[in-house]
Amino acid sequence: MDFNAWRPEDTARRFSIMGASSLGTFLWIGLWLGSGLNPLLALLLGIVAGVIAYLIAFPVLRALFRR
């Protein structure tokens, strides 16, 4: 796969999905095992945090990669 052929939107979307899923997974495991929260509630909070991180990171990274 040629990384130079990606458009700035593709690169920003892939990096923001990678970061958001990492944050959501880390938060889910941390809330579940670290604080003893119900696993389903911790999963829900991890998903919400991942979606919020994606919605913030995508426009920022898209603007950064368009330069």
PDB file of C-alpha atoms in Angstrom:
ATOM      1  CA  MET A   1       0.000   0.000   0.000  1.00  0.00           C
ATOM      2  CA  ASP A   2       1.367   3.372  -1.003  1.00  0.00           C
ATOM      3  CA  PHE A   3       0.982   5.764   1.917  1.00  0.00           C
ATOM      4  CA  ASN A   4       1.801   8.748  -0.289  1.00  0.00           C
ATOM      5  CA  ALA A   5      -1.296   8.058  -2.412  1.00  0.00           C
ATOM      6  CA  TRP A   6      -3.669   8.638   0.487  1.00  0.00           C
ATOM      7  CA  ARG A   7      -5.588  11.880   0.476  1.00  0.00           C
ATOM      8  CA  PRO A   8      -5.316  14.047   3.612  1.00  0.00           C
ATOM      9  CA  GLU A   9      -8.840  13.012   4.633  1.00  0.00           C
ATOM     10  CA  ASP A  10      -7.889   9.323   4.458  1.00  0.00           C
ATOM     11  CA  THR A  11      -4.809   9.814   6.595  1.00  0.00           C
ATOM     12  CA  ALA A  12      -6.658  11.939   9.138  1.00  0.00           C
ATOM     13  CA  ARG A  13      -9.510   9.436   9.366  1.00  0.00           C
ATOM     14  CA  ARG A  14      -7.179   6.470   9.860  1.00  0.00           C
ATOM     15  CA  PHE A  15      -5.071   8.183  12.511  1.00  0.00           C
ATOM     16  CA  SER A  16      -8.099   9.515  14.379  1.00  0.00           C
ATOM     17  CA  ILE A  17      -9.770   6.076  14.366  1.00  0.00           C
ATOM     18  CA  MET A  18      -6.543   4.518  15.625  1.00  0.00           C
ATOM     19  CA  GLY A  19      -6.218   7.029  18.451  1.00  0.00           C
ATOM     20  CA  ALA A  20      -9.889   6.952  19.416  1.00  0.00           C
ATOM     21  CA  SER A  21     -10.042   3.166  19.516  1.00  0.00           C
ATOM     22  CA  SER A  22      -6.863   3.023  21.605  1.00  0.00           C
ATOM     23  CA  LEU A  23      -8.229   5.574  24.061  1.00  0.00           C
ATOM     24  CA  GLY A  24     -11.607   3.839  24.270  1.00  0.00           C
ATOM     25  CA  THR A  25     -10.023   0.447  24.879  1.00  0.00           C
ATOM     26  CA  PHE A  26      -7.641   1.798  27.512  1.00  0.00           C
ATOM     27  CA  LEU A  27     -10.471   3.597  29.288  1.00  0.00           C
ATOM     28  CA  TRP A  28     -12.724   0.520  29.172  1.00  0.00           C
ATOM     29  CA  ILE A  29     -10.086  -1.739  30.710  1.00  0.00           C
ATOM     30  CA  GLY A  30      -9.077   0.915  33.228  1.00  0.00           C
ATOM     31  CA  LEU A  31     -12.629   1.551  34.394  1.00  0.00           C
ATOM     32  CA  TRP A  32     -13.485  -2.126  34.487  1.00  0.00           C
ATOM     33  CA  LEU A  33     -10.404  -3.509  36.208  1.00  0.00           C
ATOM     34  CA  GLY A  34      -9.066  -0.430  37.943  1.00  0.00           C
ATOM     35  CA  SER A  35     -12.192   0.965  39.512  1.00  0.00           C
ATOM     36  CA  GLY A  36     -14.324  -2.176  39.599  1.00  0.00           C
ATOM     37  CA  LEU A  37     -17.098  -0.678  37.496  1.00  0.00           C
ATOM     38  CA  ASN A  38     -19.658  -2.939  35.846  1.00  0.00           C
ATOM     39  CA  PRO A  39     -18.043  -4.242  32.594  1.00  0.00           C
ATOM     40  CA  LEU A  40     -20.962  -3.128  30.410  1.00  0.00           C
ATOM     41  CA  LEU A  41     -21.060   0.351  31.934  1.00  0.00           C
ATOM     42  CA  ALA A  42     -17.292   0.620  31.529  1.00  0.00           C
ATOM     43  CA  LEU A  43     -17.634  -0.490  27.892  1.00  0.00           C
ATOM     44  CA  LEU A  44     -20.310   2.136  27.280  1.00  0.00           C
ATOM     45  CA  LEU A  45     -18.115   4.859  28.776  1.00  0.00           C
ATOM     46  CA  GLY A  46     -15.157   3.650  26.690  1.00  0.00           C
ATOM     47  CA  ILE A  47     -17.243   3.832  23.525  1.00  0.00           C
ATOM     48  CA  VAL A  48     -18.478   7.319  24.369  1.00  0.00           C
ATOM     49  CA  ALA A  49     -14.932   8.499  25.070  1.00  0.00           C
ATOM     50  CA  GLY A  50     -13.728   6.987  21.786  1.00  0.00           C
ATOM     51  CA  VAL A  51     -16.468   8.688  19.782  1.00  0.00           C
ATOM     52  CA  ILE A  52     -15.762  12.038  21.419  1.00  0.00           C
ATOM     53  CA  ALA A  53     -12.024  11.640  20.800  1.00  0.00           C
ATOM     54  CA  TYR A  54     -12.712  10.818  17.141  1.00  0.00           C
ATOM     55  CA  LEU A  55     -15.008  13.813  16.689  1.00  0.00           C
ATOM     56  CA  ILE A  56     -12.317  16.101  18.106  1.00  0.00           C
ATOM     57  CA  ALA A  57      -9.272  14.511  16.464  1.00  0.00           C
ATOM     58  CA  PHE A  58     -10.588  14.114  12.906  1.00  0.00           C
ATOM     59  CA  PRO A  59     -11.052  17.818  12.047  1.00  0.00           C
ATOM     60  CA  VAL A  60      -7.790  18.733  13.765  1.00  0.00           C
ATOM     61  CA  LEU A  61      -5.786  16.073  11.928  1.00  0.00           C
ATOM     62  CA  ARG A  62      -7.530  16.840   8.612  1.00  0.00           C
ATOM     63  CA  ALA A  63      -6.517  20.490   8.911  1.00  0.00           C
ATOM     64  CA  LEU A  64      -3.003  19.474   9.891  1.00  0.00           C
ATOM     65  CA  PHE A  65      -2.532  17.053   6.985  1.00  0.00           C
ATOM     66  CA  ARG A  66      -3.967  19.467   4.392  1.00  0.00           C
ATOM     67  CA  ARG A  67      -1.010  21.809   4.872  1.00  0.00           C
TER      68      ARG A  67
END
